[in-house]
mmCIF file of C-alpha atoms in Angstrom:
data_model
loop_
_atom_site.group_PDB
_atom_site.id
_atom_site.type_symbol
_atom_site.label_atom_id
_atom_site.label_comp_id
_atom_site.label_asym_id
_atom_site.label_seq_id
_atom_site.Cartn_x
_atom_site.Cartn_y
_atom_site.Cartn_z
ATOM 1 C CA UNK A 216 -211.656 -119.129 -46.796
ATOM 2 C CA UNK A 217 -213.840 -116.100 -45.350
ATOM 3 C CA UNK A 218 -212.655 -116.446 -42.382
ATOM 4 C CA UNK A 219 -208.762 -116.907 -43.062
ATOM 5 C CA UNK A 220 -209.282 -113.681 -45.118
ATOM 6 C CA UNK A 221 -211.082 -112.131 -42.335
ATOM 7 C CA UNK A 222 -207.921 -113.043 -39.830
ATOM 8 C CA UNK A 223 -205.450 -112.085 -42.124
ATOM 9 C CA UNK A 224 -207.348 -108.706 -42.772
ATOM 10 C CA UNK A 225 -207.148 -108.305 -38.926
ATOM 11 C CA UNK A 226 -203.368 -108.773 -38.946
ATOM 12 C CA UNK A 227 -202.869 -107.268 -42.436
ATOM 13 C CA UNK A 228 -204.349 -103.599 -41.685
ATOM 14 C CA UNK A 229 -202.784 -101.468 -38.835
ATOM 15 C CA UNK A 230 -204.436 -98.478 -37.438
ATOM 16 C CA UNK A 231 -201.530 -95.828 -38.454
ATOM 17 C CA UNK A 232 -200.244 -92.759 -37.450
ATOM 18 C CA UNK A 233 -203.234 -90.351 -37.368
ATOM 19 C CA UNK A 234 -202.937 -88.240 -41.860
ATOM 20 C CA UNK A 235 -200.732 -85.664 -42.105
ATOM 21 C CA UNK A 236 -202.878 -82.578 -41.414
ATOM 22 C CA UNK A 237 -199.672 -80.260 -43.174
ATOM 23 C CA UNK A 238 -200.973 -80.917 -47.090
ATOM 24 C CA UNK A 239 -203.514 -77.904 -46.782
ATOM 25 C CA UNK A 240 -206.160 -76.757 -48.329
ATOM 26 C CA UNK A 241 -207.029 -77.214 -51.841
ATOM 27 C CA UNK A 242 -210.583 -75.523 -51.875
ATOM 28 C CA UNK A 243 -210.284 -73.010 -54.488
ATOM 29 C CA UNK A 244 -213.073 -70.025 -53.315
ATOM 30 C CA UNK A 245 -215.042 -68.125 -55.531
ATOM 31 C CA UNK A 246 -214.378 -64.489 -55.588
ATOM 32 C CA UNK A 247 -216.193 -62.541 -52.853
ATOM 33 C CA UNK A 248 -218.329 -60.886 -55.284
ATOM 34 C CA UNK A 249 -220.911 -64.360 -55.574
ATOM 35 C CA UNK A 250 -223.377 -62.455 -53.113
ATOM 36 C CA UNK A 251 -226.004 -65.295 -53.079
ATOM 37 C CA UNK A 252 -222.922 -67.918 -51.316
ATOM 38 C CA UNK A 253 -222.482 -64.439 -49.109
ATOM 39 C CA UNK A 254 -225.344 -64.651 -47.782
ATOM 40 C CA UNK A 255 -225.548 -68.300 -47.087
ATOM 41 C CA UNK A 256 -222.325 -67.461 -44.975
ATOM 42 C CA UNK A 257 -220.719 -70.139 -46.938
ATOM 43 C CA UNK A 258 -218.389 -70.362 -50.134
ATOM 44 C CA UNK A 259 -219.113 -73.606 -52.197
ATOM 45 C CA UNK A 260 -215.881 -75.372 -52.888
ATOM 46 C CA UNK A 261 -215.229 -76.604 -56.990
ATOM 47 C CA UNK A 262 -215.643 -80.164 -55.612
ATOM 48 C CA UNK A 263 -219.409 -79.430 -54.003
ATOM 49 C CA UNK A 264 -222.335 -81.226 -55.359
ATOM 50 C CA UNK A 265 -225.788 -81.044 -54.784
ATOM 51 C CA UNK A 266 -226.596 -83.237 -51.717
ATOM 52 C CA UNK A 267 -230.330 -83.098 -52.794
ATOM 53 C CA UNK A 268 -229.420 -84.930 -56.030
ATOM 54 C CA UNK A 269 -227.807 -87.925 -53.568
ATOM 55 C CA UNK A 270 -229.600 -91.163 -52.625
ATOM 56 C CA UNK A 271 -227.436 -93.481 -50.627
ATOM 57 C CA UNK A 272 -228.672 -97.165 -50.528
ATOM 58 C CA UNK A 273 -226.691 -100.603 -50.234
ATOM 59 C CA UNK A 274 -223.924 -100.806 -47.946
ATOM 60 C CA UNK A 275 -221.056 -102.331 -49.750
ATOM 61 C CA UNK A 276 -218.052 -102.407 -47.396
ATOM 62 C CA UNK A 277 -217.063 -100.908 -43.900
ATOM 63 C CA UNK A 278 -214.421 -99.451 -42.397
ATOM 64 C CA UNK A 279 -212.810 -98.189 -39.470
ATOM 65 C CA UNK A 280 -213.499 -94.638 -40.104
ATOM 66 C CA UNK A 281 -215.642 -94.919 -43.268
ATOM 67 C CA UNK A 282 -218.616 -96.868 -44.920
ATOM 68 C CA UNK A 283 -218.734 -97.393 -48.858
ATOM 69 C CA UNK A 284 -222.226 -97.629 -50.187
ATOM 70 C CA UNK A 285 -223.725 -97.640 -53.569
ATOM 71 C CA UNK A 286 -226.050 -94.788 -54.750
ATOM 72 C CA UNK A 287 -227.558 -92.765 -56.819
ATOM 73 C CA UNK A 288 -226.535 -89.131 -57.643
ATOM 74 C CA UNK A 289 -229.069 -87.133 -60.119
ATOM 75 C CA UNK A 290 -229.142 -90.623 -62.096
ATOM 76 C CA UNK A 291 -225.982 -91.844 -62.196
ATOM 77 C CA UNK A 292 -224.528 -95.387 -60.616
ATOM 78 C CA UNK A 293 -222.140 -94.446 -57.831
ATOM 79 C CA UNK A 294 -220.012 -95.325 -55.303
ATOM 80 C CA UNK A 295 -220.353 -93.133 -51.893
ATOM 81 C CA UNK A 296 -217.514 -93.219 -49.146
ATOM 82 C CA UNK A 297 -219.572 -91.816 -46.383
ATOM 83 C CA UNK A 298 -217.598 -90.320 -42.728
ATOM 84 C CA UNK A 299 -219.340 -89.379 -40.017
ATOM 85 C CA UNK A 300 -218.093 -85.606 -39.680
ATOM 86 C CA UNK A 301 -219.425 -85.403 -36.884
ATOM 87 C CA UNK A 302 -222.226 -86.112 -33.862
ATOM 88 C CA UNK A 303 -221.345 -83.532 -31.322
ATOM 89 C CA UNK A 304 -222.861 -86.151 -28.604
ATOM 90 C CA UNK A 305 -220.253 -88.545 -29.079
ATOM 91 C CA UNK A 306 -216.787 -87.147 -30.282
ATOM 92 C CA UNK A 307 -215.030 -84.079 -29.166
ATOM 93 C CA UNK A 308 -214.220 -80.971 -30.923
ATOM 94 C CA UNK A 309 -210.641 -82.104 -31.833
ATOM 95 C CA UNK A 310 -211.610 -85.793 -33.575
ATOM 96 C CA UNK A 311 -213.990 -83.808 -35.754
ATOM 97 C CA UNK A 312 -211.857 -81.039 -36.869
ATOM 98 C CA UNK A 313 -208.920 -84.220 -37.388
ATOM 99 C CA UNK A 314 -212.210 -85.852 -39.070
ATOM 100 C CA UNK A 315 -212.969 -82.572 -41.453
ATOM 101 C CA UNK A 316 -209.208 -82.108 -42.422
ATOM 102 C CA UNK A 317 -208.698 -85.676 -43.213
ATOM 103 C CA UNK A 318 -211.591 -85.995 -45.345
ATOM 104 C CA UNK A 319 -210.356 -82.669 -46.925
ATOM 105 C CA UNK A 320 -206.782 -83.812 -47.763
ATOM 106 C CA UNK A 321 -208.358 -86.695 -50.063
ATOM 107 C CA UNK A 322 -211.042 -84.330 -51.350
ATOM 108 C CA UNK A 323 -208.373 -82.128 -52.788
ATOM 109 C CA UNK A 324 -205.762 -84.933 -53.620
ATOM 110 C CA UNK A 325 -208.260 -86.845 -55.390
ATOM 111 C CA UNK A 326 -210.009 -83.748 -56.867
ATOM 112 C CA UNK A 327 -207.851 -83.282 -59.232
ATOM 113 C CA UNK A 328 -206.664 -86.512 -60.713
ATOM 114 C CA UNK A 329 -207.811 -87.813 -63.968
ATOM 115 C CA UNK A 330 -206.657 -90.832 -65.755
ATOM 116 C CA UNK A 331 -208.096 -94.205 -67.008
ATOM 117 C CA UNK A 332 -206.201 -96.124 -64.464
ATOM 118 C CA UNK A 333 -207.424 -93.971 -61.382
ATOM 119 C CA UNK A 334 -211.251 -94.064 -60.254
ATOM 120 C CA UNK A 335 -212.839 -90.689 -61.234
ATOM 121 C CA UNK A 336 -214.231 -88.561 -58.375
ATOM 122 C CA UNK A 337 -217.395 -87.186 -59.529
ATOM 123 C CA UNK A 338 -217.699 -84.932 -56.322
ATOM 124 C CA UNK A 339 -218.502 -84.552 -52.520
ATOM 125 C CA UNK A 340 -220.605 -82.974 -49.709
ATOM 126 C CA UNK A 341 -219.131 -81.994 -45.975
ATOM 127 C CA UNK A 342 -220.951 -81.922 -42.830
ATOM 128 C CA UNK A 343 -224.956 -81.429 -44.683
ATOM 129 C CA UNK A 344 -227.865 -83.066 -43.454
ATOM 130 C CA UNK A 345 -229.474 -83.244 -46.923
ATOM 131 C CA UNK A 346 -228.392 -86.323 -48.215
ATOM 132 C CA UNK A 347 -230.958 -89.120 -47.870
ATOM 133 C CA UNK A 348 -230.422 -92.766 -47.088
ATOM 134 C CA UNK A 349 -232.636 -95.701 -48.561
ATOM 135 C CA UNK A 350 -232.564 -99.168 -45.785
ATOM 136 C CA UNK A 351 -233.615 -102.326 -47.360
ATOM 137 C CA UNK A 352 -237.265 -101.806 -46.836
ATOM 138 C CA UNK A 353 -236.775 -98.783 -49.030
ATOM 139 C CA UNK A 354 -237.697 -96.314 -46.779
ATOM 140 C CA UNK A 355 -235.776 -92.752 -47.468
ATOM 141 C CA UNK A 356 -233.815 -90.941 -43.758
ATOM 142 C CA UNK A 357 -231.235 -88.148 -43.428
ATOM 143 C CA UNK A 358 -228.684 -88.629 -40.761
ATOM 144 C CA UNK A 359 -227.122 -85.557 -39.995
ATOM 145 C CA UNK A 360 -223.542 -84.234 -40.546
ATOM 146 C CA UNK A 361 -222.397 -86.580 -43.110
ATOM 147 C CA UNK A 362 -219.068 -85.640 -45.067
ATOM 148 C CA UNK A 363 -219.590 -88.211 -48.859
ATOM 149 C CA UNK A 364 -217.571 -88.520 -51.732
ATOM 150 C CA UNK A 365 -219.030 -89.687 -54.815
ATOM 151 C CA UNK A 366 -217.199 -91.563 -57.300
ATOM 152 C CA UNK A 367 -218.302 -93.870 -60.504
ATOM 153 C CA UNK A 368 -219.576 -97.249 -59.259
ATOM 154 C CA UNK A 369 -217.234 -100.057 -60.807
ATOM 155 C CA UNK A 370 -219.036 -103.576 -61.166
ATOM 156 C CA UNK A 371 -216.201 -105.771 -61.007
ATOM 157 C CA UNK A 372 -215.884 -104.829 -57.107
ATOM 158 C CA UNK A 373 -212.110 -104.664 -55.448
ATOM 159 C CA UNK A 374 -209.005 -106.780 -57.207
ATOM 160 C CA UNK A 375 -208.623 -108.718 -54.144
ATOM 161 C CA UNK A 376 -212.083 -110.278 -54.409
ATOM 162 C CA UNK A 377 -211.529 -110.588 -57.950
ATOM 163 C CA UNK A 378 -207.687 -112.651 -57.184
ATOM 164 C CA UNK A 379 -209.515 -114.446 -54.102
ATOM 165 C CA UNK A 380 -212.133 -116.296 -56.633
ATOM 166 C CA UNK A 381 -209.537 -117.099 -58.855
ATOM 167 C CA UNK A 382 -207.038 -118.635 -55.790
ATOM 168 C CA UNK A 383 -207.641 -121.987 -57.184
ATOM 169 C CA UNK A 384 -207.306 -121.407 -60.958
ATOM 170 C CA UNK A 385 -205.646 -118.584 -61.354
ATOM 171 C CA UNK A 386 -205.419 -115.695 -63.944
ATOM 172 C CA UNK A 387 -204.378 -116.080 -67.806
ATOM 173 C CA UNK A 388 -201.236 -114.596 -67.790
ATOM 174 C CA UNK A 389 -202.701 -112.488 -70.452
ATOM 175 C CA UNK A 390 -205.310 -111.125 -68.136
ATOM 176 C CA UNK A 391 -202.290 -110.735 -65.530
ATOM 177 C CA UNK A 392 -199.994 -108.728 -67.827
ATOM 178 C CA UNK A 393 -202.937 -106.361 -68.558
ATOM 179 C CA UNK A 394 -203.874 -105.846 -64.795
ATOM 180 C CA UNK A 395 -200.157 -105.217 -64.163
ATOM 181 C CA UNK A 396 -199.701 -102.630 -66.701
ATOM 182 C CA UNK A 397 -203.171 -101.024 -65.694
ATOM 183 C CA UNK A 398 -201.665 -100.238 -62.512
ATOM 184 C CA UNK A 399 -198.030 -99.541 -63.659
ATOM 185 C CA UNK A 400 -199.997 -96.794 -65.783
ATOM 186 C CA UNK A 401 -202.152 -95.274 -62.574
ATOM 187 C CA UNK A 402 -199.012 -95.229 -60.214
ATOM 188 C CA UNK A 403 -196.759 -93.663 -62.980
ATOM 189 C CA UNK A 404 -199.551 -91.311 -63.712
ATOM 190 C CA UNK A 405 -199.902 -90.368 -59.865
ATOM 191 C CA UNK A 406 -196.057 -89.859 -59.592
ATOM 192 C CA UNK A 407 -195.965 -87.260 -62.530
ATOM 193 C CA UNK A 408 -198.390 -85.258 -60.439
ATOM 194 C CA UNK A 409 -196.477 -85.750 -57.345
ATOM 195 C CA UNK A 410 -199.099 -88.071 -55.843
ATOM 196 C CA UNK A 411 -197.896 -90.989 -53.709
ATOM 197 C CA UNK A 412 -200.708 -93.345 -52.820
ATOM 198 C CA UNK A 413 -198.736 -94.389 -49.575
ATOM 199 C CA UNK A 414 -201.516 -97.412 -49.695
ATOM 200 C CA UNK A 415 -201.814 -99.162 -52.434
ATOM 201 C CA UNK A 416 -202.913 -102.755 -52.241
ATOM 202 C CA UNK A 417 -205.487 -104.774 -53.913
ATOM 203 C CA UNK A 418 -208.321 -103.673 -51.671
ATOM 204 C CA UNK A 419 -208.182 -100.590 -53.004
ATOM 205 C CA UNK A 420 -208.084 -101.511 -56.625
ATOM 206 C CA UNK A 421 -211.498 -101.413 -58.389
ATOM 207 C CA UNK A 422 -212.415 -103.122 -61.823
ATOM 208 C CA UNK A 423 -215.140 -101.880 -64.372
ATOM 209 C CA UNK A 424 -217.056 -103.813 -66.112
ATOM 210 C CA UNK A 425 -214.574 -104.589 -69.076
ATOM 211 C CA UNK A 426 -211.979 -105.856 -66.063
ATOM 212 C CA UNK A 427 -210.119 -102.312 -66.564
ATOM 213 C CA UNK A 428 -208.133 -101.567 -63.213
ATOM 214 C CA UNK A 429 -208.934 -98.063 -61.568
ATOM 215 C CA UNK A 430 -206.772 -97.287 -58.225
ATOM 216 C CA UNK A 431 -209.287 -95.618 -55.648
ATOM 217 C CA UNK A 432 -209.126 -94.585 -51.730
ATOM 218 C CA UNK A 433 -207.035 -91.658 -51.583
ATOM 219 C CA UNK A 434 -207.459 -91.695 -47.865
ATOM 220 C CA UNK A 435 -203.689 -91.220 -46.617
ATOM 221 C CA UNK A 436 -202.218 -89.892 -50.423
ATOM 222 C CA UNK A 437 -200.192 -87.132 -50.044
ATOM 223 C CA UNK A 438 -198.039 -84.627 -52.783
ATOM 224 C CA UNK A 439 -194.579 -85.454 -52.296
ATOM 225 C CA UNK A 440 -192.315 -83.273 -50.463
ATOM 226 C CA UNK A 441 -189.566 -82.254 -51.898
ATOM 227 C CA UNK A 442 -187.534 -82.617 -48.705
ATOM 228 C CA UNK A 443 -187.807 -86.232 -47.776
ATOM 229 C CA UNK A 444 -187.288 -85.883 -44.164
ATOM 230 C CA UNK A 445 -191.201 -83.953 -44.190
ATOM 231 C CA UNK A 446 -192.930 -87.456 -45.636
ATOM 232 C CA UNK A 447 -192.626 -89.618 -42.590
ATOM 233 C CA UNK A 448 -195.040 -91.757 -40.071
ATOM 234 C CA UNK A 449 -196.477 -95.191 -40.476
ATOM 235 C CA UNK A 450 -198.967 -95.131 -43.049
ATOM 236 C CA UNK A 451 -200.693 -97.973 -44.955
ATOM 237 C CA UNK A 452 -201.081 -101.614 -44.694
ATOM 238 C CA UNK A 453 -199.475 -104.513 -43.759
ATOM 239 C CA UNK A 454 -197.782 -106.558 -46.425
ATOM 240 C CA UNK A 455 -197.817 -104.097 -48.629
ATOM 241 C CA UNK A 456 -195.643 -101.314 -46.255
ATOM 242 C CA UNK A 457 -192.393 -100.399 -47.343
ATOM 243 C CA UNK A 458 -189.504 -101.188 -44.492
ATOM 244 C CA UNK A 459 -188.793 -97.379 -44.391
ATOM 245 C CA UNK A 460 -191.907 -96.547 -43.760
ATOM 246 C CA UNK A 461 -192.228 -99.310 -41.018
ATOM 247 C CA UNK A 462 -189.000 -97.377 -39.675
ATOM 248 C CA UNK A 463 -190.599 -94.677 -39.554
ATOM 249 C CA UNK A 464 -188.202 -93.517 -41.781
ATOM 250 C CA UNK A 465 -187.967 -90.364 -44.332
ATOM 251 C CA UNK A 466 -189.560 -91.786 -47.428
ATOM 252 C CA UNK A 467 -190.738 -90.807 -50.653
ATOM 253 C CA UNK A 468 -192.738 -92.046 -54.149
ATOM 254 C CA UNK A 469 -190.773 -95.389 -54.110
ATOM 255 C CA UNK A 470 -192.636 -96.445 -51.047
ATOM 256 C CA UNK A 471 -195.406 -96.858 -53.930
ATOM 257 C CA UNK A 472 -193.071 -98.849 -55.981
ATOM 258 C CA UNK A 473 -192.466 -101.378 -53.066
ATOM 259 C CA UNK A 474 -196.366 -101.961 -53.007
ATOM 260 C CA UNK A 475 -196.310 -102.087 -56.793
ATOM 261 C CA UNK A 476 -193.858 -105.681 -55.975
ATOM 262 C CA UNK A 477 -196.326 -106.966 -53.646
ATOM 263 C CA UNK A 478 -199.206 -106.272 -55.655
ATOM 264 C CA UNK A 479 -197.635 -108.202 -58.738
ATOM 265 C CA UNK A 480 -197.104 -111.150 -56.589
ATOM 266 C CA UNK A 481 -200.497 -111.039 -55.264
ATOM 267 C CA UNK A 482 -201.991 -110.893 -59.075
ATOM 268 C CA UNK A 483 -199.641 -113.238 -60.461
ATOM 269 C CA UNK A 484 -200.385 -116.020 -57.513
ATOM 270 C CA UNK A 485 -203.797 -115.023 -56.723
ATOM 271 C CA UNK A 486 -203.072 -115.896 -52.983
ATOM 272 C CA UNK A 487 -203.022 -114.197 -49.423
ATOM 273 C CA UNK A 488 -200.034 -112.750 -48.594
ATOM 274 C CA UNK A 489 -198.005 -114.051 -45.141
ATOM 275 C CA UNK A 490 -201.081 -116.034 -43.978
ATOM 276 C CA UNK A 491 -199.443 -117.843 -40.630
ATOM 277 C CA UNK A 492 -197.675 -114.813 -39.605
ATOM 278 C CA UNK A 493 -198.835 -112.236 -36.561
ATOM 279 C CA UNK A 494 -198.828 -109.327 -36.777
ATOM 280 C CA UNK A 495 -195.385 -108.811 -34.783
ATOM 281 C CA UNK A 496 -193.805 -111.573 -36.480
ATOM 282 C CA UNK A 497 -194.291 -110.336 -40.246
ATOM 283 C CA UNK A 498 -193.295 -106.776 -38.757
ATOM 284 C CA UNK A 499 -189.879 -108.375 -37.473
ATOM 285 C CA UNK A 500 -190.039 -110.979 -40.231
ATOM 286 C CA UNK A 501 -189.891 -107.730 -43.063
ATOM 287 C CA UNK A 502 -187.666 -105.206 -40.897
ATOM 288 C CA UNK A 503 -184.745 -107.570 -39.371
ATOM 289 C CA UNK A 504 -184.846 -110.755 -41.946
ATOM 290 C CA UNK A 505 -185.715 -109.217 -45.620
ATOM 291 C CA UNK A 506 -188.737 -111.353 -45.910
ATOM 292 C CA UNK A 507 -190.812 -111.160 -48.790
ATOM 293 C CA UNK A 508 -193.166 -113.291 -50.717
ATOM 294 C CA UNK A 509 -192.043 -116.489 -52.205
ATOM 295 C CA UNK A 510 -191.956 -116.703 -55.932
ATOM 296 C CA UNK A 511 -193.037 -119.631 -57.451
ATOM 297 C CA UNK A 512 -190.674 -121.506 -59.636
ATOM 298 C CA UNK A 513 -193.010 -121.233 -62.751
ATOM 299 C CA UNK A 514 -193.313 -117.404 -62.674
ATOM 300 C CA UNK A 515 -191.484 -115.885 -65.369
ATOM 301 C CA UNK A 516 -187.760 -114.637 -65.161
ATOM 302 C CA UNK A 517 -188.924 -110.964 -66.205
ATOM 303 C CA UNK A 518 -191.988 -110.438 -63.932
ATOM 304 C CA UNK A 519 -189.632 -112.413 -60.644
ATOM 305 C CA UNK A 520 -187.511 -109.799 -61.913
ATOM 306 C CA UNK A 521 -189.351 -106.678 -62.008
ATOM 307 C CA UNK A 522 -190.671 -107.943 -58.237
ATOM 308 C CA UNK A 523 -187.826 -108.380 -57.029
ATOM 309 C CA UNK A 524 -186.012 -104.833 -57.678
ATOM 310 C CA UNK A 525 -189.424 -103.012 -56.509
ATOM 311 C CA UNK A 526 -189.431 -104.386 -53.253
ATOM 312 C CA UNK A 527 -185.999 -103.984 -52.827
ATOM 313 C CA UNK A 528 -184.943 -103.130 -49.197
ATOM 314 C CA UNK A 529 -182.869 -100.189 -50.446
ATOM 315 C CA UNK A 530 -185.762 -97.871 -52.055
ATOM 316 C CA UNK A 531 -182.727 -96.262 -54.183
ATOM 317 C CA UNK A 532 -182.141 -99.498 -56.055
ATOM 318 C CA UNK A 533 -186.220 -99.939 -56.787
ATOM 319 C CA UNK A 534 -187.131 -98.432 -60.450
ATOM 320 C CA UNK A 535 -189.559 -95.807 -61.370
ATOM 321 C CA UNK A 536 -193.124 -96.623 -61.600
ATOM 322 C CA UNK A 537 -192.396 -94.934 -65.114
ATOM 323 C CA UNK A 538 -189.812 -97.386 -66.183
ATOM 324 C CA UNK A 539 -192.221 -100.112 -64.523
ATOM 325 C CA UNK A 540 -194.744 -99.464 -66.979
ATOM 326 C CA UNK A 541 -192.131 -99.910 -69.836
ATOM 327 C CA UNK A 542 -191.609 -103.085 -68.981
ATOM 328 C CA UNK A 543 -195.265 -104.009 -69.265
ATOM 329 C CA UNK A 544 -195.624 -102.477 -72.642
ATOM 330 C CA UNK A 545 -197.290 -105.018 -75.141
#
């Protein structure tokens, strides 16, 4: 099984367009009069911590770009993304300033968001040589140039391990409804602040210790434009891409809803989405034929439903995350 979800995670995750450097930045600057940040020749952003107060220890998951490890910040149980701003010795100037302003973009995205259903960033650090690593013999180093952000560490791990240990029983549709209304409630709340995800899938869909579902990895989230024809470029993952944004096509929020249809497959069967297919083939497969995940006989009317509009090809005819999370309203 570890290694047909190590294929399909091969096939299922494409190396996009490089983010969108236009979202700016947030970094709200104190007023020139704080002499003592004056002097430093430096202005501490709102989101700064202390990187003194940081101890990262067990690697938990690794990326192309990133590493997530758990930690310890001044006492607390976290979760640290750490990126590698930036070893002069092995990347130019231009991959570390692309580097910087991408890790900036989800800095200030996720800065500001605060719901239940959305993992809470408790802070980060850019390019500091402070921050001390603990290896398995315990021993403490400081690699250099390190750009972390620090979130709450959630025990249940990602959704997709969670669904993947469950392939053979499955969830209590009980347990099901909940998860889907948990994220219904996180994507709505992200639209109302003009957040689209532009990645959502159950990899990046953490569960705390009472199961509660908490969206995380604001990595490629953007705020929406309000001219469509500005929000373009293939960004996310396989599967879970809406066929606009395959297109490269103008897109907007309901690009989020499509994901929203695959997601509620993926809880309701608790299996891997388009395991035989290539990587060209599901790309054809979703673009040219309208393939989508087949719905087992003994799912519901309402939640084949509710799939079935939100990945519609058309993203006028999918619904609102909003009037999504209606329909999982106890």
């Amino acid at each position: 099984m570890m290694e047909r979800s190590r294929s399909l995670g091969r096939a299922n995750t494409i190396a996009c367009k490089s983010l969108d450097v236009n979202f700016g930045r947030l970094g709200m600057h104190k007023e020139k009069g704080d002499e003592a940040n004056r002097v430093k020749g430096c202005v501490k952003e709102e989101w700064e911590i202390d990187p003194r107060k940081l101890t990262v220890k067990k690697l938990i998951a690794r990326g192309t770009f990133a590493s997530v490890h758990r930690g310890d910040y001044d006492g607390r149980d976290v979760a640290v993304k750490v990126l590698d701003c930036g070893d002069a010795d092995q990347k130019t100037k231009a991959q570390i300033c692309s580097l910087r302003t991408a890790f900036r973009q989800e800095v200030s995205v996720w800065h500001n968001l605060s719901h239940p259903n959305v993992s809470q960033l408790i802070g980060a650090v850019m390019g500091t040589s402070e921050i001390k690593f603990q290896n398995h013999n315990g021993r403490i180093g400081m690699p250099v140039n390190l750009c972390c952000l620090v979130s709450d560490y959630q025990p249940g791990g990602t959704l997709k391990s969670y669904l993947i240990k469950n392939r053979e029983k499955k969830l209590p549709f009980k347990n099901f409804m909940q998860l889907a209304l948990d994220l219904a409630r996180g994507l709505s709340y992200l639209h109302s602040k003009n957040v689209v995800h532009r990645d959502a899938k159950t990899e990046n869909m953490l569960l705390d210790k009472n199961q509660t579902l908490m969206i995380t990895d604001f990595g490629v989230a953007r705020l929406e434009a309000l001219n469509p024809n500005e929000m373009t470029g293939c960004t996310g993952s396989l599967g879970y891409m809406a066929p606009e944004v395959f297109n490269n096509k103008p897109y907007n929020r309901k690009c989020d809803v499509y994901s929203f249809g695959i997601c509620l497959w993926e809880m309701y069967c608790c299996d891997m989405l388009y395991p035989n297919l290539s990587f060209s083939e599901l790309t054809s497969a979703v673009l040219y034929q309208n393939l989508r995940p087949e719905i087992p006989k003994c799912c519901p009317s309402s939640v084949a439903k509710v799939m079935k509009r939100c990945w519609d090809a058309d993203p006028n005819k999918r619904p609102e995350m909003e009037e999504c999370r209606q329909c999982w309203r106890p």
